[in-house]
Short mmCIF file of C-alpha atoms and ligand atoms in Angstrom, two decimals:
data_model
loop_
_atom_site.label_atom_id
_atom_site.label_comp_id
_atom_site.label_asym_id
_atom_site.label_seq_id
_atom_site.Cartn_x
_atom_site.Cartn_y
_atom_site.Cartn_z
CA UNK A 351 -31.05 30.60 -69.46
CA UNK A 352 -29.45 31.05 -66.03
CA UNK A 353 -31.56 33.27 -63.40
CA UNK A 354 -28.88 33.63 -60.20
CA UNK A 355 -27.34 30.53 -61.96
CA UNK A 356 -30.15 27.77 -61.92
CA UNK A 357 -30.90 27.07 -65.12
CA UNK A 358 -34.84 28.94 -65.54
CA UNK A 359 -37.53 28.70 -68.60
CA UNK A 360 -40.00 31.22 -68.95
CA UNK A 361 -43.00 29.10 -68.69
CA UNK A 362 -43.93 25.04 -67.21
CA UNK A 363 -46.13 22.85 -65.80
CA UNK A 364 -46.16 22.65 -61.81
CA UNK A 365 -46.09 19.50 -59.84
CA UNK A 366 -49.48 19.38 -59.72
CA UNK A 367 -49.28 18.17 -63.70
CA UNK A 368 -51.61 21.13 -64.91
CA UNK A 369 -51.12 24.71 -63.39
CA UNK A 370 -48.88 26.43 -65.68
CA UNK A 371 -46.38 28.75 -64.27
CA UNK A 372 -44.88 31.56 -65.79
CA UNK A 373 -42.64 34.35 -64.90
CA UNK A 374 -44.30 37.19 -63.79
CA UNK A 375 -42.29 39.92 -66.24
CA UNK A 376 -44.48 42.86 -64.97
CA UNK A 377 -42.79 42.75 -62.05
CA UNK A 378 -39.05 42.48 -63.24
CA UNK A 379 -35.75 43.85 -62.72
CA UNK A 380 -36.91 44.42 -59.11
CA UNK A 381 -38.62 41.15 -58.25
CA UNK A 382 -38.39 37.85 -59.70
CA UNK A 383 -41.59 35.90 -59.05
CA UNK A 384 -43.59 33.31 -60.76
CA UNK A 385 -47.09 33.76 -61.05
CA UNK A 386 -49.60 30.25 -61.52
CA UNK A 387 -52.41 30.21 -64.08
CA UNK A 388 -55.07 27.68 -63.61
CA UNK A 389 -57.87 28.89 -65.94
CA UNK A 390 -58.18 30.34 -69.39
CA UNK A 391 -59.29 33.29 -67.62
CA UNK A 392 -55.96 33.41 -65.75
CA UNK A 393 -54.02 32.87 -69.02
CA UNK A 394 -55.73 35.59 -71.01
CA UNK A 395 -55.17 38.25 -68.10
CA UNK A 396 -51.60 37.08 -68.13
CA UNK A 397 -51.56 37.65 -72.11
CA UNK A 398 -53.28 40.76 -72.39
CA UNK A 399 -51.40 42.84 -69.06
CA UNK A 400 -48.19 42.07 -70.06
CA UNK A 401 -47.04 39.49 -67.54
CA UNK A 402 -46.13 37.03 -70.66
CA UNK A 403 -44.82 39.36 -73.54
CA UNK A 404 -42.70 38.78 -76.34
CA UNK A 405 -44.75 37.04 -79.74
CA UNK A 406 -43.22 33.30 -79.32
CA UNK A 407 -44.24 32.69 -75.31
CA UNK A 408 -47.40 34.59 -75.90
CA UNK A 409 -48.11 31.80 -78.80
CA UNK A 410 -47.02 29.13 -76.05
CA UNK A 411 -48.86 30.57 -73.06
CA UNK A 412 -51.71 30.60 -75.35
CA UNK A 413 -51.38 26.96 -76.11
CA UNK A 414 -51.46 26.22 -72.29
CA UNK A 415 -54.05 28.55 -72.14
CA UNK A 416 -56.39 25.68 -74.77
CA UNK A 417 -55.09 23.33 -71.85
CA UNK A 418 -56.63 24.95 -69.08
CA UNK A 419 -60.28 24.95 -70.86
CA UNK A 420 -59.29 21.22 -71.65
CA UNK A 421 -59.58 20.59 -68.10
CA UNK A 422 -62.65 22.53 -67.34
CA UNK A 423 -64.57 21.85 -70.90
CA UNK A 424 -62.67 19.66 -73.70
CA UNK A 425 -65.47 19.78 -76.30
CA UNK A 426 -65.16 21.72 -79.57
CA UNK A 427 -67.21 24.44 -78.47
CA UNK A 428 -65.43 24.85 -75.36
CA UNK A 429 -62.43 25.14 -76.98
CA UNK A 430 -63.88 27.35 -79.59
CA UNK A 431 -64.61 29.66 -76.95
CA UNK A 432 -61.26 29.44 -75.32
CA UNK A 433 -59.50 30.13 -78.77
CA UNK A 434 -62.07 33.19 -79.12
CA UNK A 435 -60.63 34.78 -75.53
CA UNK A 436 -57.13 34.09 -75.99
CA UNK A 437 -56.91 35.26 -79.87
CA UNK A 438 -58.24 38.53 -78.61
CA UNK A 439 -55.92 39.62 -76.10
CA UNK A 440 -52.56 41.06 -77.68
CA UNK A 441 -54.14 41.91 -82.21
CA UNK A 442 -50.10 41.94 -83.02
CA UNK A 443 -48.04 39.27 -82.43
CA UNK A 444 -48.97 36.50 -85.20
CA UNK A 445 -47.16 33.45 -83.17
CA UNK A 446 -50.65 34.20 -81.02
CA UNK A 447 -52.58 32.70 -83.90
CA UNK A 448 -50.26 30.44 -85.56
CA UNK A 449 -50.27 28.47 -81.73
CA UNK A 450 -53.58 28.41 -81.13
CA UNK A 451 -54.51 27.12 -84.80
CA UNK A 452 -52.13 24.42 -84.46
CA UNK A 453 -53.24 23.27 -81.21
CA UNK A 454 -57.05 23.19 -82.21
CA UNK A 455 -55.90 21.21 -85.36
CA UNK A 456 -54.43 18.48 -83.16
CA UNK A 457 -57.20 18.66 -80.73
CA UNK A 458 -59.79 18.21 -82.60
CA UNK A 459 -59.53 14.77 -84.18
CA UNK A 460 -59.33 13.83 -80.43
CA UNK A 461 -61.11 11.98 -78.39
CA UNK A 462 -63.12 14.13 -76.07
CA UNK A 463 -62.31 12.35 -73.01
CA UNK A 464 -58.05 12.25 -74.43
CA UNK A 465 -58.39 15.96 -75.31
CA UNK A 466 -56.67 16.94 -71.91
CA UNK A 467 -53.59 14.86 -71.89
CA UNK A 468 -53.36 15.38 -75.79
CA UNK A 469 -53.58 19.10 -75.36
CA UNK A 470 -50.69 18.95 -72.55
CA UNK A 471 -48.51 17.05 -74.73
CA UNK A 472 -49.53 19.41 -77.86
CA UNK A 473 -48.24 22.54 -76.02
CA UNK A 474 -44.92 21.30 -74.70
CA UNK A 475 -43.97 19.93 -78.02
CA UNK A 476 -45.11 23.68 -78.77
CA UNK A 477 -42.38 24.77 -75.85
CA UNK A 478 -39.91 22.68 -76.74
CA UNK A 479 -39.89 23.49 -80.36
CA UNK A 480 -40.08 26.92 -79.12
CA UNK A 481 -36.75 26.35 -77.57
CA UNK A 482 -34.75 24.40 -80.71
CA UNK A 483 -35.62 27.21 -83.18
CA UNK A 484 -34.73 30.08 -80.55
CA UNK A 485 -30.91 28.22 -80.12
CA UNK A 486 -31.46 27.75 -84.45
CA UNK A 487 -31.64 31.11 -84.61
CA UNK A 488 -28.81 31.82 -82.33
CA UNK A 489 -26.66 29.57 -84.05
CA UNK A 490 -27.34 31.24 -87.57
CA UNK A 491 -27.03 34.78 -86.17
CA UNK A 492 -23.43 34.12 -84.29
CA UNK A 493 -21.62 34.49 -87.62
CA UNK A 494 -23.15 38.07 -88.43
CA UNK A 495 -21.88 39.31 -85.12
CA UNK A 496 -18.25 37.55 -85.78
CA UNK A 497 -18.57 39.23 -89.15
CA UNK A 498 -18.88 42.44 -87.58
CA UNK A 499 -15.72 42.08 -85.05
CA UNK A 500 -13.88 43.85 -88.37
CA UNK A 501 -16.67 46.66 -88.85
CA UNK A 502 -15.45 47.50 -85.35
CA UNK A 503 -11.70 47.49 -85.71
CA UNK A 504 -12.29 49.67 -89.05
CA UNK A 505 -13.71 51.73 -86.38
CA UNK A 506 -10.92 51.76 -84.36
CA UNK A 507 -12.70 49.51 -81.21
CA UNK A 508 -11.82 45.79 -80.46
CA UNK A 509 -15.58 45.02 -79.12
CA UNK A 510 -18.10 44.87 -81.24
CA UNK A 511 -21.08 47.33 -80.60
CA UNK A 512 -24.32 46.00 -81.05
CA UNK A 513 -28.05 47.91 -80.43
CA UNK A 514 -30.92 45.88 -79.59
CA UNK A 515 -34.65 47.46 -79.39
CA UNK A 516 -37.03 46.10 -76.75
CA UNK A 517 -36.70 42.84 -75.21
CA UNK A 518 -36.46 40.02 -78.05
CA UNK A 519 -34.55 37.66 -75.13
CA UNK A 520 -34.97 34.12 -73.85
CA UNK A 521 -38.16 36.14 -71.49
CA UNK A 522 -39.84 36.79 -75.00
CA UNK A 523 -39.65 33.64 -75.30
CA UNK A 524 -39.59 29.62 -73.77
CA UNK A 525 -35.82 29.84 -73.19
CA UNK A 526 -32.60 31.97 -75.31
CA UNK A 527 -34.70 34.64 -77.05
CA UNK A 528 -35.10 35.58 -80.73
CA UNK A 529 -32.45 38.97 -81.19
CA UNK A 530 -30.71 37.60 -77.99
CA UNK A 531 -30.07 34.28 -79.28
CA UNK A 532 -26.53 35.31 -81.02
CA UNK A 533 -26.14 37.27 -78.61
CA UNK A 534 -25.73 34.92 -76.16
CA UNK A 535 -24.06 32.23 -78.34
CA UNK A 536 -21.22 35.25 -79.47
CA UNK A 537 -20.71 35.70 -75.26
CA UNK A 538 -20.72 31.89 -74.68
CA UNK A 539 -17.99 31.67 -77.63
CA UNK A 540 -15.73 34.28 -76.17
CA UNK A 541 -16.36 37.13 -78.78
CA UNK A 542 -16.24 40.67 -77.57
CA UNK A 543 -19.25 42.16 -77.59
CA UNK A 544 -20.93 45.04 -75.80
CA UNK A 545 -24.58 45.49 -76.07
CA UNK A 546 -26.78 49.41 -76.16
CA UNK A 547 -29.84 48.37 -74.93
CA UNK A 548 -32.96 50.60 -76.01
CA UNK A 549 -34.88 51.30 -72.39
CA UNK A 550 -37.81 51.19 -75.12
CA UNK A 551 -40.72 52.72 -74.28
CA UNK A 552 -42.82 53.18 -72.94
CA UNK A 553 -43.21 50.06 -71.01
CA UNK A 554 -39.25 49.76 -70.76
CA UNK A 555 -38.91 46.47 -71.85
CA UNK A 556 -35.14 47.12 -73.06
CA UNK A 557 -34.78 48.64 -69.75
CA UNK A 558 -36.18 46.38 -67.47
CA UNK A 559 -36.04 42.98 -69.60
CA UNK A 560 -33.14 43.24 -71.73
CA UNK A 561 -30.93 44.77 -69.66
CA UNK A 562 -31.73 42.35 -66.85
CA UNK A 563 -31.20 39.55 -68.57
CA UNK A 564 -28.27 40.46 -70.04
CA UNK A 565 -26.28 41.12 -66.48
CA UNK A 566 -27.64 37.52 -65.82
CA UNK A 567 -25.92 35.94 -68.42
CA UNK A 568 -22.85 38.61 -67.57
CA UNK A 569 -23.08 39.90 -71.20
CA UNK A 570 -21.61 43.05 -71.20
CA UNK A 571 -24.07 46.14 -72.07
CA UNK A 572 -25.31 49.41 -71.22
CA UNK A 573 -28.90 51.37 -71.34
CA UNK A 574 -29.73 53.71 -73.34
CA UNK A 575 -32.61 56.58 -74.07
CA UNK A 576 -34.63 55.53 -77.13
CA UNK A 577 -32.98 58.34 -78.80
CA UNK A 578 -29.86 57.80 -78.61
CA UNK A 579 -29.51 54.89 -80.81
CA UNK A 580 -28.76 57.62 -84.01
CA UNK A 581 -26.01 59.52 -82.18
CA UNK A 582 -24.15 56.30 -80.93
CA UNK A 583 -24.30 55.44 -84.91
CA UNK A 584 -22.87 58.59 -86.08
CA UNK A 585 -19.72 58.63 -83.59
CA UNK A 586 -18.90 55.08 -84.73
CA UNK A 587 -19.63 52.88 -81.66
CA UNK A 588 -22.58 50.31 -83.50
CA UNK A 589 -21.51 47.83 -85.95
CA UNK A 590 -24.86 46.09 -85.85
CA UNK A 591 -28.46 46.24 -85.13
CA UNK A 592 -30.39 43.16 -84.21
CA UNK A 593 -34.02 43.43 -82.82
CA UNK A 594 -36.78 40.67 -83.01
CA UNK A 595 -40.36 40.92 -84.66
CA UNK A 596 -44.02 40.51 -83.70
CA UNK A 597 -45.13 40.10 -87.36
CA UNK A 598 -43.43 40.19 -90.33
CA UNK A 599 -45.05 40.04 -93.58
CA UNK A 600 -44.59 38.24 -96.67
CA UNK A 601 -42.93 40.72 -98.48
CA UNK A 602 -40.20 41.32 -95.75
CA UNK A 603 -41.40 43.86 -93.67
CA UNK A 604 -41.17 43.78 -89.96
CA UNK A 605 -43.30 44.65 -87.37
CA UNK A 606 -41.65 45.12 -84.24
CA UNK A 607 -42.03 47.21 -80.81
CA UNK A 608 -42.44 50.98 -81.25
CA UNK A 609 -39.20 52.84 -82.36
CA UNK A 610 -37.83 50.24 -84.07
CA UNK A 611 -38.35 52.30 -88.02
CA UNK A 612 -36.33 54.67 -86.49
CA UNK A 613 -33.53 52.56 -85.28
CA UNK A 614 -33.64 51.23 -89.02
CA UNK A 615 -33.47 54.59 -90.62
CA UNK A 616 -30.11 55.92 -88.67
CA UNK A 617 -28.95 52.40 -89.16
CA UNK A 618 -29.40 52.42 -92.89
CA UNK A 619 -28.04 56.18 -92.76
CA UNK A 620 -25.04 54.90 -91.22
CA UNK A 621 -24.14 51.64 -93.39
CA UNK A 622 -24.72 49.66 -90.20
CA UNK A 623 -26.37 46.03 -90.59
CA UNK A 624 -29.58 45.70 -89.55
CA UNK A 625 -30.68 42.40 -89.20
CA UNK A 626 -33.97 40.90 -87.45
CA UNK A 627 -34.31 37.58 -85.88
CA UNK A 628 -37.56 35.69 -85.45
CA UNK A 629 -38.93 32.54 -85.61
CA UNK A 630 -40.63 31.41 -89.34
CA UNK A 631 -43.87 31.15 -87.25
CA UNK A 632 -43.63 35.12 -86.68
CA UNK A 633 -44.08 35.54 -90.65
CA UNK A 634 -47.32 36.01 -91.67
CA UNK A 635 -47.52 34.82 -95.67
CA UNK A 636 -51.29 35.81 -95.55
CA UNK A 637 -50.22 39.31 -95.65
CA UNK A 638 -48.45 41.02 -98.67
CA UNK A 639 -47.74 44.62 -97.54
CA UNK A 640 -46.52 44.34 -94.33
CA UNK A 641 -46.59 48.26 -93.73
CA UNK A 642 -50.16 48.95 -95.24
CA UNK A 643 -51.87 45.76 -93.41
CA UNK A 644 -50.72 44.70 -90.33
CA UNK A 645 -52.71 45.55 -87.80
CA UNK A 646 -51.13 47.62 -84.78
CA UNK A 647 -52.19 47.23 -81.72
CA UNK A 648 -53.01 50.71 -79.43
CA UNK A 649 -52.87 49.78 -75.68
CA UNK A 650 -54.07 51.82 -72.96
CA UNK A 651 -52.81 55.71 -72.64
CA UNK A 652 -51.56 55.27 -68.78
CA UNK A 653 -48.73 53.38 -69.89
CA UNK A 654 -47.37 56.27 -71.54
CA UNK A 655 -48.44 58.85 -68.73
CA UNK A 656 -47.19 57.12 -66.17
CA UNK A 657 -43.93 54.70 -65.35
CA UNK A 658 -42.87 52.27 -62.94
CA UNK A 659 -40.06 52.48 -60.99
CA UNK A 660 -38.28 51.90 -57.54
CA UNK A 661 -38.45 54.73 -55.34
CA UNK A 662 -35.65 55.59 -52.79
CA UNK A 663 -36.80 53.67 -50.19
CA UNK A 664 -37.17 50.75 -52.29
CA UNK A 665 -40.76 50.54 -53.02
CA UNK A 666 -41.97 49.52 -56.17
CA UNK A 667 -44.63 52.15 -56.94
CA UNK A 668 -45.59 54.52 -60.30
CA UNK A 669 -45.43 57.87 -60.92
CA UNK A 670 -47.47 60.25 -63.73
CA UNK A 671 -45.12 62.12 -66.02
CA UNK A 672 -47.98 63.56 -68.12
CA UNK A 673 -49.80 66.60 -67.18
CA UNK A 674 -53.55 64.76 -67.22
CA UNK A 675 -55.16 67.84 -69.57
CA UNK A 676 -53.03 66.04 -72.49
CA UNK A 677 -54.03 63.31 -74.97
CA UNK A 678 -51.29 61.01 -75.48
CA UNK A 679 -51.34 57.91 -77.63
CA UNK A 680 -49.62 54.55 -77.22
CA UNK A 681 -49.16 52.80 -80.04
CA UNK A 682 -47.52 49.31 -79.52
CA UNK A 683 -45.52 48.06 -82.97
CA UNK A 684 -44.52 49.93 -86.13
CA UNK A 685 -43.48 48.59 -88.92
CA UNK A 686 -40.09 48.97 -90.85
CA UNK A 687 -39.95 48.28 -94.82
CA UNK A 688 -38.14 45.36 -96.10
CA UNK A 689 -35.69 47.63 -98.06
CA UNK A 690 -34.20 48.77 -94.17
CA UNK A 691 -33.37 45.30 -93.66
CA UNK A 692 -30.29 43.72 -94.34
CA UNK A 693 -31.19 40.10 -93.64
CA UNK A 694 -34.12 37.57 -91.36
CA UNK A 695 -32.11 35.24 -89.34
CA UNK A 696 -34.37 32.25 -88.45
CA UNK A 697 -34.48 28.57 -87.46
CA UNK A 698 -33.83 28.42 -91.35
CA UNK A 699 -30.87 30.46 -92.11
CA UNK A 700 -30.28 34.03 -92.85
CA UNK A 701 -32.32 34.81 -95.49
CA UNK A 702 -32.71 38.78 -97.48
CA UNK A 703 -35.82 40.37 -97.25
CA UNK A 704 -35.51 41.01 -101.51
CA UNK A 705 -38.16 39.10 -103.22
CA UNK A 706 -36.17 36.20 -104.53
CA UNK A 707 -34.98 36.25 -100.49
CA UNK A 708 -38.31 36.06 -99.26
CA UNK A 709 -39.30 33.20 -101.76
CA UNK A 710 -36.40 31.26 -100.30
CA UNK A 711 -37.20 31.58 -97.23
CA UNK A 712 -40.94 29.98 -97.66
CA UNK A 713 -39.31 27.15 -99.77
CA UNK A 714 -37.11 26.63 -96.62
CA UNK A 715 -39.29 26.94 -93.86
CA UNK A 716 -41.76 24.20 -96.29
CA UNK A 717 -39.36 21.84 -96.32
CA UNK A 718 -38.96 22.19 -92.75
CA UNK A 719 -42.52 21.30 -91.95
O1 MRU B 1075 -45.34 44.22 -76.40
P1 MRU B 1075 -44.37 43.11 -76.22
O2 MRU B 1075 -43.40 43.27 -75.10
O3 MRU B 1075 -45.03 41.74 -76.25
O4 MRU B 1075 -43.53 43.23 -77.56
C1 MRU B 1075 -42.79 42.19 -78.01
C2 MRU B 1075 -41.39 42.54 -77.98
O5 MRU B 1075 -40.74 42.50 -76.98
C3 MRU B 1075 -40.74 42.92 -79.18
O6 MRU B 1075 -41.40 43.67 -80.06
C4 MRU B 1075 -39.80 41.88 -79.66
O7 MRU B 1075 -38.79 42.55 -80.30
C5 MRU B 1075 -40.42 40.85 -80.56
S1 MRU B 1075 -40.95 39.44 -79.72
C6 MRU B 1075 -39.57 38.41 -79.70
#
């Protein structure tokens, strides 16, 4: 996607042939920087504070991660080690895993002394991929949002009114996001669309991801307070929900950031579609009950006590808005039950999250493979 119109992925290879750069989101909308990672040191820390977010480019960042070990120790137990660091750093998002298992299964019939160049070329096939299913996905999800251009005339609007929850955009990923995907193929098409973007906290990725992404591409949209999402519903002005997922399990439930359940509930209340888009390597068919096993990661209290922000002068600084005697908890993900989701949109179709649905979809995403 287009960043001050050049034409921008999230993560690449410098010049140099091996540092990888990525965008450095912790300091977005106010700054746009890159940020270079030369070790697997650099690439966990990069992981784990939130610089890379977003399931599918923490899965590829973790890939170049394997590459950066390559360099410094290619044999299995170096890698091994590598693959122990990295899978530790975000316990949520299952393209983490799925990466990282697929680059150690092409690395390790290698060579040792063609494991660096094979591990290079293993994670930008990775990226690439990355960036086929994401425009896939967009190109299966732009019918749902044409669909819904008569939801809004019912309701008396000629744009269509759609609600997103945290940032499931091309910065989630390599390049044209998971949820953002139609999004951007509905704009590119012409279709009127205006976008409520969830600030989402309490990291503000709808705020300070979605939202800035969006006015790059010139899609239309507006922030919103996480809890406003039910109200907008009841006066009429969403005819569809689309957020991305971090896990989703093989019976069809989704894992997603914190506050998405709820966005799922009003929706449901409301008759409004709510549809999730993610990649087939963000379902996890080892687990059966998505709400009873997958694991939710709890991240450190101060980013709930305390936000980041632009002051009036301009500096980039953050302020508490907790008293300190309180406790406060900051749990990353929830996870919303199949039956509150109208449909998966992936690389493989749109698929329901009903058990004959779900069966589909693995018989799709096998013959994919
Ligand atoms: O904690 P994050 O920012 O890595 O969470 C990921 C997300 O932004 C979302 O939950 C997203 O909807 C799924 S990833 C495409």
């Amino acid at each position: 996607m287009k960043v001050h119109g050049v034409e921008t992925r999230t993560i690449g290879v410098a010049d140099d042939g091996f540092t990888v750069e990525v965008i450095d989101q912790t300091r977005l909308p106010f700054e746009f920087t890159t940020v270079a990672l030369k070790t697997v040191d650099d690439a966990a820390r990069a992981i784990r504070e939130m610089q890379v977010r977003g399931a599918p480019l923490i899965g590829v960042t973790a890939a170049y991660g394997l590459c950066l070990q390559a360099r410094l120790d290619p044999s299995d137990a170096g890698l091994d080690a590598a693959y122990a660091d990295l899978i530790a750093t975000r316990p949520t998002a299952v393209n983490l895993r799925w990466a990282l298992d697929r680059m150690l299964l092409k690395l390790r019939p290698v060579p040792i002394s063609e494991r660096v160049d094979a591990a290079y070329a293993a994670a930008a096939e990775l990226a690439e991929e990355d960036v086929a299913t994401c425009r896939a996905i967009g190109d299966h999800g732009l019918p749902l949002i044409a669909a819904a251009e008569s939801f809004a005339r019912d309701r008396g609007r000629d744009v269509i009114g759609l609600l997103t929850h945290c940032n499931a955009g091309w910065l989630a990923t390599v390049d044209w996001g998971t949820a953002l995907a139609p999004v951007y193929r509905a704009q590119d098409e012409g279709l009127p669309i205006h976008v409520w973007v969830d600030e989402t906290r309490p990291r503000n990725q709808g705020a300070s991801l979605t939202a800035w992404e969006l006015a790059q591409h010139g899609v239309p949209h507006t922030v919103i307070a996480d809890n406003t999402g039910g109200h907008l519903m009841q006066k009429g002005l969403v005819d569809l929900c689309i957020t991305g997922s971090d896990r989703t399990a093989a019976n069809g439930d989704v894992c997603n950031k914190i506050g998405t359940y709820l966005k799922a509930l009003a929706a449901y209340d409301n008759g409004i579609p709510f549809y999730v888009a993610l990649p087939c390597s963000t379902i996890d068919w080892e687990i059966a009950d998505g709400c009873a096993e997958i694991p939710i990661e709890e991240r450190d209290g101060q980013e709930m006590s305390r936000v980041a922000g632009m002051d009036e002068s301009g500096k980039v600084t953050r302020v508490q808005v907790v008293a300190s005697e309180s406790a406060v908890a900051n749990y990353a993900f929830d996870v919303t039950p199949a039956r509150l989701v109208t449909s998966l949109i992936t690389e493989c179709g749109v698929f329901s999250t009903s058990v004959s649905g779900m069966r589909e979809l693995y018989a799709a995403r096998t013959r994919e493979e």
